[in-house]
CSV table of C-alpha atoms and ligand atoms in Angstrom, one decimal:
chain,number,residue,atom,x,y,z
A,3,MET,CA,4.3,-18.6,-2.4
A,4,ARG,CA,5.2,-15.8,-4.9
A,5,VAL,CA,5.1,-12.3,-3.5
A,6,ILE,CA,5.2,-9.2,-5.7
A,7,VAL,CA,6.4,-6.1,-4.1
A,8,ILE,CA,5.8,-2.7,-5.8
A,9,GLY,CA,8.5,-0.3,-4.8
A,10,GLY,CA,12.2,-0.9,-3.9
A,11,GLY,CA,12.5,1.8,-1.3
A,12,ILE,CA,13.3,1.1,2.3
A,13,GLY,CA,10.3,-1.0,3.2
A,14,GLY,CA,10.0,-3.0,0.0
A,15,LEU,CA,13.7,-4.0,-0.1
A,16,ALA,CA,13.7,-4.9,3.6
A,17,LEU,CA,10.6,-7.1,3.1
A,18,ALA,CA,12.2,-8.8,0.1
A,19,GLN,CA,15.3,-9.6,2.3
A,20,GLY,CA,13.0,-11.1,5.0
A,21,LEU,CA,11.0,-13.2,2.5
A,22,MET,CA,14.2,-14.5,0.9
A,23,ARG,CA,15.4,-15.6,4.4
A,24,TYR,CA,12.1,-17.5,4.9
A,25,GLY,CA,12.6,-19.2,1.5
A,26,LEU,CA,9.7,-17.4,-0.2
A,27,ASP,CA,9.7,-16.4,-3.9
A,28,VAL,CA,9.8,-12.6,-4.2
A,29,ILE,CA,10.1,-10.1,-7.0
A,30,VAL,CA,10.5,-6.3,-6.4
A,31,VAL,CA,9.5,-3.8,-9.1
A,32,GLU,CA,11.2,-0.5,-8.7
A,33,ARG,CA,10.7,2.7,-10.8
A,34,ASP,CA,14.3,4.0,-10.4
A,35,GLN,CA,16.8,2.7,-12.8
A,36,ASP,CA,19.6,3.2,-10.3
A,37,LEU,CA,19.0,2.9,-6.5
A,38,ALA,CA,21.1,6.0,-6.0
A,39,ASP,CA,18.5,8.0,-8.1
A,40,THR,CA,16.4,9.5,-5.3
A,41,GLY,CA,17.0,11.0,-1.9
A,42,GLY,CA,20.5,11.0,-0.5
A,43,TYR,CA,19.4,12.4,2.9
A,44,LYS,CA,20.3,10.7,6.2
A,45,LEU,CA,18.0,8.3,8.0
A,46,HIS,CA,18.1,7.8,11.8
A,47,LEU,CA,17.3,4.3,12.9
A,48,GLY,CA,16.7,3.5,16.6
A,49,GLU,CA,16.9,0.2,18.3
A,50,PRO,CA,13.6,-1.3,17.3
A,51,SER,CA,14.3,-0.9,13.6
A,52,ILE,CA,17.9,-2.1,14.0
A,53,ASP,CA,16.7,-5.2,15.8
A,54,ALA,CA,14.1,-5.7,13.0
A,55,LEU,CA,16.9,-5.4,10.4
A,56,ARG,CA,18.9,-8.1,12.2
A,57,LYS,CA,16.0,-10.5,11.7
A,58,LEU,CA,15.4,-9.5,8.1
A,59,LEU,CA,19.0,-9.5,6.8
A,60,VAL,CA,21.7,-12.1,6.5
A,61,PRO,CA,24.5,-11.5,9.1
A,62,GLU,CA,27.0,-10.2,6.4
A,63,SER,CA,24.5,-7.5,5.4
A,64,VAL,CA,23.9,-6.6,9.1
A,65,GLU,CA,27.7,-6.0,9.4
A,66,LEU,CA,27.8,-4.1,6.2
A,67,LEU,CA,25.0,-1.8,7.5
A,68,HIS,CA,26.9,-1.1,10.7
A,69,GLY,CA,30.1,-0.6,8.8
A,70,SER,CA,28.5,2.0,6.5
A,71,ALA,CA,26.6,4.0,9.1
A,72,VAL,CA,27.5,6.2,12.0
A,73,GLY,CA,26.6,4.7,15.4
A,74,THR,CA,25.6,6.6,18.5
A,75,LEU,CA,24.4,5.5,22.0
A,76,GLY,CA,21.1,7.0,22.7
A,77,PHE,CA,19.9,10.0,20.9
A,78,SER,CA,20.4,13.7,21.8
A,79,LEU,CA,19.2,16.7,20.0
A,80,ALA,CA,19.9,20.4,20.5
A,81,VAL,CA,16.7,22.3,20.2
A,82,ARG,CA,17.7,25.8,19.1
A,83,ASP,CA,15.9,29.0,18.1
A,84,HIS,CA,16.5,30.5,14.7
A,85,ARG,CA,19.4,32.6,16.0
A,86,GLY,CA,21.2,29.4,17.0
A,87,ARG,CA,20.6,29.7,20.7
A,88,LEU,CA,20.2,26.5,22.7
A,89,LEU,CA,16.7,26.1,24.0
A,90,ILE,CA,16.8,22.6,25.4
A,91,ARG,CA,18.9,19.5,24.9
A,92,ALA,CA,16.5,16.7,24.4
A,93,ASP,CA,17.8,13.3,25.2
A,94,ASP,CA,15.9,10.1,24.8
A,95,GLY,CA,17.7,8.6,27.8
A,96,SER,CA,17.7,5.2,26.2
A,97,GLY,CA,21.4,4.7,25.8
A,98,GLY,CA,20.6,2.1,23.1
A,99,LEU,CA,22.4,1.9,19.8
A,100,SER,CA,21.1,4.0,16.9
A,101,LEU,CA,22.5,4.3,13.4
A,102,ASP,CA,22.6,7.3,11.1
A,103,VAL,CA,22.8,6.1,7.5
A,104,ASP,CA,22.5,7.7,4.2
A,105,ARG,CA,19.3,6.6,2.4
A,106,VAL,CA,21.1,5.6,-0.7
A,107,THR,CA,23.6,3.6,1.4
A,108,LEU,CA,20.7,1.8,3.2
A,109,ARG,CA,19.1,1.0,-0.1
A,110,LEU,CA,22.3,-0.5,-1.5
A,111,VAL,CA,22.7,-2.6,1.6
A,112,LEU,CA,19.0,-3.8,1.5
A,113,ALA,CA,19.5,-4.7,-2.2
A,114,GLU,CA,22.5,-7.0,-1.5
A,115,GLY,CA,21.9,-10.5,-2.9
A,116,LEU,CA,18.6,-9.7,-4.5
A,117,GLY,CA,19.9,-10.1,-7.9
A,118,ALA,CA,17.2,-10.8,-10.6
A,119,ARG,CA,14.5,-10.6,-7.8
A,120,LEU,CA,14.9,-6.8,-8.2
A,121,LEU,CA,13.5,-5.4,-11.4
A,122,THR,CA,14.7,-1.7,-11.7
A,123,GLY,CA,13.6,0.9,-14.2
A,124,ARG,CA,10.0,-0.5,-14.2
A,125,SER,CA,6.9,1.2,-13.0
A,126,CYS,CA,3.7,-0.6,-12.0
A,127,LEU,CA,0.7,1.0,-13.7
A,128,LYS,CA,-2.1,-1.1,-12.3
A,129,TRP,CA,-3.0,-4.2,-10.4
A,130,SER,CA,-5.9,-6.6,-10.1
A,131,ALA,CA,-6.7,-9.5,-7.7
A,132,GLU,CA,-8.6,-12.7,-8.1
A,133,GLU,CA,-9.6,-15.1,-5.3
A,134,ASP,CA,-6.2,-17.0,-5.5
A,135,SER,CA,-3.8,-14.7,-7.4
A,136,VAL,CA,-2.8,-11.2,-8.1
A,137,ARG,CA,-1.6,-9.6,-11.3
A,138,VAL,CA,0.3,-6.4,-12.0
A,139,GLU,CA,0.9,-4.5,-15.3
A,140,LEU,CA,4.2,-2.7,-15.8
A,141,ASP,CA,5.0,0.4,-18.0
A,142,ASN,CA,7.0,-1.8,-20.6
A,143,GLY,CA,3.8,-3.9,-21.3
A,144,GLN,CA,5.0,-6.8,-19.1
A,145,SER,CA,2.7,-8.4,-16.6
A,146,LEU,CA,3.5,-10.4,-13.6
A,147,THR,CA,1.3,-12.8,-11.6
A,148,GLY,CA,1.8,-14.0,-8.0
A,149,ASP,CA,0.0,-15.1,-4.9
A,150,LEU,CA,0.3,-11.9,-3.0
A,151,LEU,CA,0.8,-8.2,-3.8
A,152,VAL,CA,2.5,-5.7,-1.4
A,153,LEU,CA,2.3,-2.0,-2.3
A,154,ALA,CA,5.5,-0.4,-1.0
A,155,ASP,CA,5.5,2.5,-3.4
A,156,GLY,CA,5.8,5.4,-0.9
A,157,PRO,CA,3.5,8.3,0.0
A,158,ASN,CA,0.5,9.4,-2.1
A,159,SER,CA,0.3,6.0,-3.8
A,160,ARG,CA,-2.2,5.7,-6.6
A,161,LEU,CA,-2.1,2.0,-6.3
A,162,VAL,CA,-3.0,2.1,-2.6
A,163,ARG,CA,-5.9,4.5,-3.5
A,164,GLN,CA,-7.3,1.7,-5.6
A,165,LEU,CA,-7.2,-0.6,-2.6
A,166,ALA,CA,-8.8,1.9,-0.2
A,167,THR,CA,-11.2,3.3,-2.8
A,168,ARG,CA,-10.2,6.8,-1.5
A,169,PRO,CA,-7.1,8.8,-0.9
A,170,THR,CA,-5.3,7.7,2.3
A,171,THR,CA,-2.7,10.5,2.2
A,172,PHE,CA,-3.0,14.2,2.6
A,173,PRO,CA,-0.5,17.1,2.0
A,174,THR,CA,0.4,18.6,5.4
A,175,GLY,CA,0.8,22.1,3.9
A,176,LEU,CA,4.6,21.9,4.4
A,177,VAL,CA,7.3,21.2,1.9
A,178,GLY,CA,10.9,19.9,2.7
A,179,VAL,CA,14.2,20.8,1.0
A,180,ALA,CA,17.1,18.5,1.9
A,181,GLY,CA,20.7,18.6,1.0
A,182,ARG,CA,24.3,17.9,2.1
A,183,THR,CA,27.2,20.4,2.7
A,184,GLN,CA,30.9,19.3,2.8
A,185,TRP,CA,32.2,19.8,6.3
A,186,LYS,CA,35.3,21.4,4.9
A,187,ASP,CA,33.1,24.2,3.3
A,188,LEU,CA,31.5,25.2,6.6
A,189,SER,CA,32.6,28.2,8.6
A,190,PRO,CA,33.7,27.7,12.3
A,191,ALA,CA,30.4,29.3,13.4
A,192,SER,CA,28.3,26.8,11.3
A,193,ARG,CA,30.5,23.9,12.6
A,194,LYS,CA,30.0,25.0,16.2
A,195,LEU,CA,26.2,24.6,15.7
A,196,LEU,CA,26.6,20.9,14.8
A,197,GLU,CA,29.7,19.9,16.6
A,198,ARG,CA,28.2,18.2,19.7
A,199,TRP,CA,24.6,17.3,18.8
A,200,PRO,CA,22.3,17.4,15.8
A,201,MET,CA,20.2,20.5,15.7
A,202,LEU,CA,16.5,21.1,15.3
A,203,ALA,CA,15.4,24.7,15.2
A,204,ILE,CA,12.0,26.3,14.6
A,205,GLY,CA,11.9,30.0,13.5
A,206,PRO,CA,9.4,32.6,12.6
A,207,GLY,CA,7.4,32.6,9.4
A,208,GLY,CA,6.8,28.9,9.3
A,209,THR,CA,10.4,27.7,9.0
A,210,GLY,CA,12.2,24.7,10.6
A,211,LEU,CA,15.7,23.4,10.1
A,212,PHE,CA,17.2,20.0,11.1
A,213,ALA,CA,20.9,19.7,10.5
A,214,THR,CA,23.6,17.1,11.7
A,215,ALA,CA,27.2,16.2,11.2
A,216,HIS,CA,27.7,12.9,9.3
A,217,ASP,CA,31.0,11.0,8.8
A,218,PRO,CA,30.3,7.3,8.0
A,219,VAL,CA,33.8,6.7,6.6
A,220,GLY,CA,35.8,8.5,9.4
A,221,ARG,CA,33.5,7.3,12.2
A,222,PRO,CA,31.6,4.1,11.2
A,223,ALA,CA,29.7,2.2,13.9
A,224,LEU,CA,32.2,-0.7,13.2
A,225,ARG,CA,35.0,-1.4,10.9
A,226,ALA,CA,33.5,-3.8,8.4
A,227,ARG,CA,35.3,-5.4,5.4
A,228,ARG,CA,33.4,-3.1,3.1
A,229,ASN,CA,31.9,0.4,3.6
A,230,LEU,CA,29.1,1.3,1.2
A,231,ALA,CA,28.7,4.8,2.5
A,232,ALA,CA,27.5,7.0,-0.5
A,233,SER,CA,29.4,10.0,1.0
A,234,ARG,CA,33.1,9.4,1.5
A,235,GLU,CA,33.7,12.9,3.1
A,236,PRO,CA,32.5,14.3,6.4
A,237,LEU,CA,29.3,16.2,5.8
A,238,ALA,CA,26.6,18.3,7.3
A,239,ILE,CA,23.2,16.9,6.3
A,240,TRP,CA,20.2,19.3,6.5
A,241,GLY,CA,16.5,19.4,5.9
A,242,LEU,CA,14.5,22.6,5.8
A,243,MET,CA,10.7,22.6,6.4
A,244,THR,CA,8.6,25.4,5.3
A,245,VAL,CA,5.0,26.2,4.2
A,246,GLU,CA,4.0,25.3,0.7
A,247,GLY,CA,4.4,28.1,-1.9
A,248,THR,CA,7.7,29.5,-0.5
A,249,ILE,CA,9.9,27.1,-2.3
A,250,PRO,CA,9.4,25.9,-5.9
A,251,LEU,CA,8.6,22.2,-5.8
A,252,ARG,CA,9.0,21.1,-9.3
A,253,PRO,CA,11.4,23.6,-11.0
A,254,ASP,CA,10.8,24.1,-14.6
A,255,PRO,CA,13.7,22.3,-16.4
A,256,SER,CA,14.0,25.2,-18.9
A,257,ALA,CA,14.5,27.6,-16.0
A,258,PRO,CA,16.3,25.6,-13.3
A,259,VAL,CA,16.1,27.0,-9.8
A,260,ASP,CA,19.0,27.1,-7.4
A,261,LEU,CA,17.2,25.2,-4.6
A,262,SER,CA,19.9,25.7,-1.9
A,263,GLY,CA,20.1,29.4,-2.8
A,264,ALA,CA,16.3,29.7,-2.6
A,265,ALA,CA,16.2,27.9,0.8
A,266,ALA,CA,19.2,30.0,2.1
A,267,ASP,CA,17.5,33.2,1.0
A,268,LEU,CA,14.3,32.2,2.7
A,269,LEU,CA,16.1,31.5,6.1
A,270,ARG,CA,18.0,34.9,5.8
A,271,GLN,CA,14.8,36.8,5.1
A,272,ARG,CA,13.1,35.1,8.1
A,273,GLY,CA,16.0,36.4,10.4
A,274,TRP,CA,18.0,33.1,10.8
A,275,THR,CA,21.6,33.3,12.1
A,276,ALA,CA,24.2,33.4,9.2
A,277,ALA,CA,25.7,30.2,10.8
A,278,ALA,CA,22.5,28.3,9.9
A,279,VAL,CA,22.0,30.1,6.5
A,280,ASP,CA,25.5,29.1,5.4
A,281,ILE,CA,25.0,25.4,6.1
A,282,VAL,CA,22.2,25.5,3.5
A,283,ARG,CA,23.9,28.0,1.1
A,284,HIS,CA,27.1,26.0,0.7
A,285,SER,CA,25.4,22.7,-0.3
A,286,VAL,CA,26.8,20.3,-2.8
A,287,LYS,CA,24.5,21.5,-5.7
A,288,ASP,CA,23.1,18.3,-7.1
A,289,SER,CA,22.5,17.0,-3.6
A,290,VAL,CA,19.5,19.3,-2.9
A,291,GLY,CA,15.9,18.1,-3.6
A,292,ALA,CA,12.5,19.5,-2.7
A,293,PHE,CA,9.4,17.5,-1.9
A,294,ARG,CA,5.9,17.9,-0.6
A,295,LEU,CA,5.4,16.5,3.0
A,296,TYR,CA,2.5,14.1,3.3
A,297,GLY,CA,0.6,12.8,6.3
A,298,SER,CA,-2.2,10.3,7.0
A,299,ASP,CA,-5.0,9.9,9.4
A,300,PRO,CA,-3.5,7.8,12.4
A,301,ASP,CA,-7.0,6.6,13.3
A,302,ARG,CA,-7.8,5.2,9.9
A,303,LEU,CA,-4.7,3.3,8.6
A,304,ALA,CA,-5.3,0.6,6.1
A,305,PRO,CA,-9.1,1.1,5.9
A,306,TRP,CA,-9.8,-2.1,4.0
A,307,PRO,CA,-10.6,-5.7,4.8
A,308,ALA,CA,-7.6,-7.9,4.6
A,309,SER,CA,-7.0,-9.7,1.3
A,310,ARG,CA,-4.1,-10.8,-1.0
A,311,VAL,CA,-3.2,-7.2,-1.5
A,312,THR,CA,-1.6,-5.1,1.3
A,313,ALA,CA,0.6,-2.2,1.7
A,314,LEU,CA,3.5,-1.1,3.9
A,315,GLY,CA,5.6,1.9,4.7
A,316,ASP,CA,4.7,5.5,3.6
A,317,ALA,CA,2.2,4.0,1.1
A,318,VAL,CA,-0.1,3.0,4.0
A,319,HIS,CA,1.0,5.4,6.8
A,320,ALA,CA,2.6,8.4,5.2
A,321,MET,CA,4.3,10.7,7.8
A,322,PRO,CA,6.4,13.8,7.5
A,323,PRO,CA,10.2,13.5,8.2
A,324,THR,CA,9.6,15.8,11.2
A,325,GLY,CA,9.5,12.7,13.5
A,326,GLY,CA,12.4,10.9,11.8
A,327,GLN,CA,10.4,7.7,11.9
A,328,GLY,CA,9.1,6.9,8.4
A,329,ALA,CA,11.9,4.5,7.4
A,330,ALA,CA,12.1,2.9,10.8
A,331,THR,CA,8.4,2.2,10.7
A,332,ALA,CA,8.6,0.9,7.2
A,333,ILE,CA,11.3,-1.6,8.4
A,334,LEU,CA,9.1,-2.6,11.3
A,335,ASP,CA,6.3,-3.3,8.8
A,336,ALA,CA,8.7,-5.5,6.7
A,337,ALA,CA,9.6,-7.5,9.8
A,338,ALA,CA,6.0,-7.9,10.9
A,339,LEU,CA,4.8,-9.0,7.5
A,340,ALA,CA,7.8,-11.3,6.7
A,341,ASP,CA,7.3,-12.9,10.1
A,342,ARG,CA,3.7,-13.7,9.4
A,343,LEU,CA,4.1,-14.7,5.8
A,344,GLY,CA,6.9,-17.0,6.9
A,345,ALA,CA,4.4,-18.6,9.4
A,346,ALA,CA,1.8,-18.9,6.5
A,347,ALA,CA,4.5,-20.6,4.3
A,348,ARG,CA,5.1,-23.1,7.1
A,349,GLY,CA,1.4,-23.8,7.3
A,350,GLY,CA,0.9,-22.1,10.6
A,351,THR,CA,-1.8,-19.8,9.3
A,352,THR,CA,-3.3,-18.8,5.9
A,353,THR,CA,-1.9,-16.0,3.7
A,354,VAL,CA,-5.0,-13.8,4.2
A,355,MET,CA,-4.9,-14.4,8.0
A,356,ALA,CA,-1.2,-13.5,8.0
A,357,ILE,CA,-2.0,-10.2,6.2
A,358,HIS,CA,-4.9,-9.5,8.6
A,359,ASP,CA,-2.5,-10.0,11.6
A,360,TYR,CA,0.2,-7.8,10.1
A,361,GLU,CA,-2.3,-5.0,9.3
A,362,ALA,CA,-3.8,-5.2,12.9
A,363,ALA,CA,-0.4,-4.9,14.5
A,364,MET,CA,0.8,-2.1,12.1
A,365,ARG,CA,-2.3,0.0,12.8
A,366,GLY,CA,-1.1,0.2,16.4
A,367,TYR,CA,2.6,1.1,16.2
A,368,ALA,CA,2.4,3.1,13.0
A,369,ALA,CA,-0.5,5.3,14.3
A,370,GLU,CA,1.8,6.4,17.2
A,371,ALA,CA,4.7,7.3,14.7
A,372,VAL,CA,2.3,9.2,12.5
A,373,ARG,CA,0.9,11.2,15.5
A,374,GLU,CA,4.4,12.1,16.8
A,375,SER,CA,5.5,13.1,13.3
A,376,LEU,CA,2.5,15.4,12.8
A,377,GLN,CA,3.0,17.3,16.0
A,378,PRO,CA,6.0,19.4,14.8
A,379,VAL,CA,4.1,20.2,11.6
A,380,ARG,CA,1.5,21.9,13.7
A,381,TRP,CA,4.2,23.9,15.5
A,382,ILE,CA,5.8,25.0,12.3
A,383,LEU,CA,2.4,26.0,10.7
A,384,GLY,CA,1.5,27.8,13.9
A,385,THR,CA,4.6,30.0,13.5
A,386,ALA,CA,3.6,30.8,9.9
A,387,SER,CA,0.7,33.2,10.8
A,388,PRO,CA,1.7,36.9,11.5
A,389,ALA,CA,0.7,36.5,15.1
A,390,GLY,CA,2.6,33.2,15.4
A,391,SER,CA,5.6,34.7,13.8
A,392,GLN,CA,5.5,37.7,16.2
A,393,LEU,CA,5.1,35.4,19.2
A,394,THR,CA,8.1,33.3,18.1
A,395,ARG,CA,10.3,36.4,17.7
A,396,LEU,CA,9.3,37.5,21.3
A,397,ALA,CA,9.3,34.3,23.1
A,398,LEU,CA,12.3,32.5,21.8
A,399,PRO,CA,15.0,34.8,23.1
A,400,ALA,CA,13.4,34.7,26.6
A,401,VAL,CA,13.4,30.9,26.5
A,402,ALA,CA,17.0,30.8,25.2
A,403,ALA,CA,18.1,33.1,28.0
A,404,ALA,CA,16.3,30.9,30.6
A,405,ALA,CA,18.0,27.9,29.1
A,406,ARG,CA,21.5,29.5,29.4
A,407,LEU,CA,20.9,30.5,33.0
A,408,GLY,CA,19.4,27.3,34.1
A,409,ARG,CA,21.5,25.0,31.8
A,410,VAL,CA,18.4,23.2,30.8
A,411,VAL,CA,19.1,19.6,29.8
A,412,ARG,CA,15.8,17.9,29.5
A,413,PRO,CA,15.5,14.2,29.0
A,414,TYR,CA,12.7,13.3,26.9
A,415,ARG,CA,11.5,9.8,27.1
A,416,ARG,CA,9.6,8.9,24.1
A,417,GLU,CA,6.9,6.7,25.4
A,418,GLY,CA,6.0,6.0,21.8
A,419,ARG,CA,9.4,4.3,21.3
A,420,LYS,CA,8.9,2.0,24.2
A,421,LYS,CA,5.4,1.0,23.2
A,422,LEU,CA,6.7,0.5,19.7
A,423,ALA,CA,9.4,-1.8,21.1
A,424,ASP,CA,6.8,-3.7,23.1
A,425,ARG,CA,4.6,-4.1,20.1
A,426,ARG,CA,7.5,-5.4,18.1
A,427,ASN,CA,8.1,-8.0,20.7
A,428,ASN,CA,4.5,-9.1,20.5
A,429,PHE,CA,4.4,-9.4,16.8
A,430,SER,CA,3.1,-12.9,16.9
A,431,GLY,CA,0.1,-12.0,19.0
A,432,VAL,CA,-3.2,-11.6,17.1
A,433,ARG,CA,-4.9,-8.3,18.0
B,225,LIG,C1,14.6,14.6,4.4
B,225,LIG,C2,14.1,13.4,5.0
B,225,LIG,C3,14.6,12.9,6.1
B,225,LIG,C4,14.1,11.7,6.7
B,225,LIG,N1,14.7,11.3,7.8
B,225,LIG,C5,14.2,10.1,8.4
B,225,LIG,C6,14.9,9.5,9.6
B,225,LIG,O1,15.8,10.1,10.1
B,225,LIG,N2,14.4,8.4,10.1
B,225,LIG,C7,13.4,7.7,9.5
B,225,LIG,O2,13.0,6.6,10.0
B,225,LIG,N3,12.7,8.2,8.3
B,225,LIG,C8,13.1,9.4,7.8
B,225,LIG,N4,12.6,9.8,6.7
B,225,LIG,C9,11.4,9.1,6.1
B,225,LIG,C10,11.9,8.0,5.1
B,225,LIG,O3,12.7,8.4,4.1
B,225,LIG,C11,10.6,7.4,4.5
B,225,LIG,O4,9.6,7.3,5.4
B,225,LIG,C12,10.9,6.0,4.0
B,225,LIG,O5,11.8,6.1,2.9
B,225,LIG,C13,9.7,5.2,3.6
B,225,LIG,O6,10.0,4.0,3.0
B,225,LIG,P1,9.0,3.3,1.9
B,225,LIG,O7,9.7,2.1,1.6
B,225,LIG,O8,7.7,3.3,2.5
B,225,LIG,O9,9.0,4.4,0.7
B,225,LIG,P2,10.2,4.8,-0.2
B,225,LIG,O10,11.5,4.6,0.5
B,225,LIG,O11,9.8,6.2,-0.5
B,225,LIG,O12,10.1,3.9,-1.4
B,225,LIG,C14,9.1,3.9,-2.3
B,225,LIG,C15,9.7,3.4,-3.6
B,225,LIG,O13,8.7,3.1,-4.5
B,225,LIG,C16,9.0,3.4,-5.9
B,225,LIG,N5,7.8,3.6,-6.7
B,225,LIG,C17,6.9,4.5,-6.5
B,225,LIG,N6,5.9,4.3,-7.4
B,225,LIG,C18,6.2,3.1,-8.1
B,225,LIG,C19,5.5,2.5,-9.1
B,225,LIG,N7,4.3,2.8,-9.6
B,225,LIG,N8,6.1,1.3,-9.6
B,225,LIG,C20,7.3,0.9,-9.1
B,225,LIG,N9,8.0,1.6,-8.1
B,225,LIG,C21,7.5,2.7,-7.6
B,225,LIG,C22,9.8,4.7,-5.7
B,225,LIG,O14,10.8,4.9,-6.7
B,225,LIG,C23,10.5,4.5,-4.3
B,225,LIG,O15,11.8,3.9,-4.5
B,225,LIG,C24,13.0,11.0,6.1
B,225,LIG,C25,12.5,11.5,4.8
B,225,LIG,C26,13.0,12.7,4.3
B,225,LIG,C27,12.4,13.2,3.0
């Protein structure tokens, strides 16, 4: 069976690894010339996606991943207001291993050993499917044929629109700006905000900021023979979310915009503490990127009958990074699909039934991840109105004071994660 995968992002590369392990013939077409070309932000992977990667990757690559990532037990988050005051400390209470890994690093690990199976610097323009085969046309005039096509080309995919015959992704109304700042360039006040836990803060005027310390060379999850971490120095990694129109999305190359400067100015104007503003302002300049945040309708994922063409990751269930689950869910997709295609290759099911079963399972766990990720978008949009802004300014100091008095440490058990783990364990069940 020959599988063509469009998109060598997190989900596409993870799938290729799994298919290779099952002995299937796979080719990945990736638009980027270099895997380090897009998105150097940090990804948080919880236990279900780490377990899925252990099934998809050869043991050496699993070790390489752990050796190039920061490991933590459980996941804690300091929810702060825009002045930096602690509102609650959220803790998932799981105690399970999670990994923080740079997206570029994860892509490099996932590309290990793919060799000529990974075609970089090539874009897929269109696809067609016959009863027994699929065909894709690339931007260099080349065409490829195979038995199965997997669209893993990220959010707002034109190729998935062709499959669904309508758009499956919508802009949430928020944009994200993400970047990195060297730890040594941070003031003591900025460091203090991030020293113990990652921070998520929501402020007035439709602004939210996530920031965390990241040191994969100094504090790797384990000492592996190689460390592929893209950043060799301790860093603060941050992501700002704000309403569309406040930050230029596609800067005019003839009049380049200082994105970190624009993001820092926005936070300052909205009354954020200097400690937070400075994390953004002192960023490594070429590390900063801006992007529109997309979502999808969790009740209508993959709205097509199963066939030889399917999709995974953000291409089928776009979700904003506000839930920190997009990459993890793309990895679960890869494991679910590889598992079923492996069964089809062994004669246990047909290819189209394998895809049907994958899509049925995916609609369940991905819908939950999409719902959880869209919730903070509603909060941020809610603070964008003049009334919401005023309410945020009035309410947050009171909540912060109550938190200080009561030393609020609130465990938050993400039911979704548990259900997600349960679904993962039931991957072989037909829904
Ligand atoms: C700031 C930020 C922080 C995030 N944090 C987290 C986190 O902590 N945890 C988490 O789980 N997720 C996180 N995410 C989400 C995560 O990055 C995405 O959900 C994940 O990358 C989706 O994987 P994917 O394979 O579906 O798509 P992508 O990784 O976006 O890959 C799609 C690939 O397809 C390629 N492509 C597109 N069109 C074509 C074409 N026509 N032909 C060939 N190739 C094409 C693109 O170049 C790209 O490489 C974050 C995202 C952002 C922006």
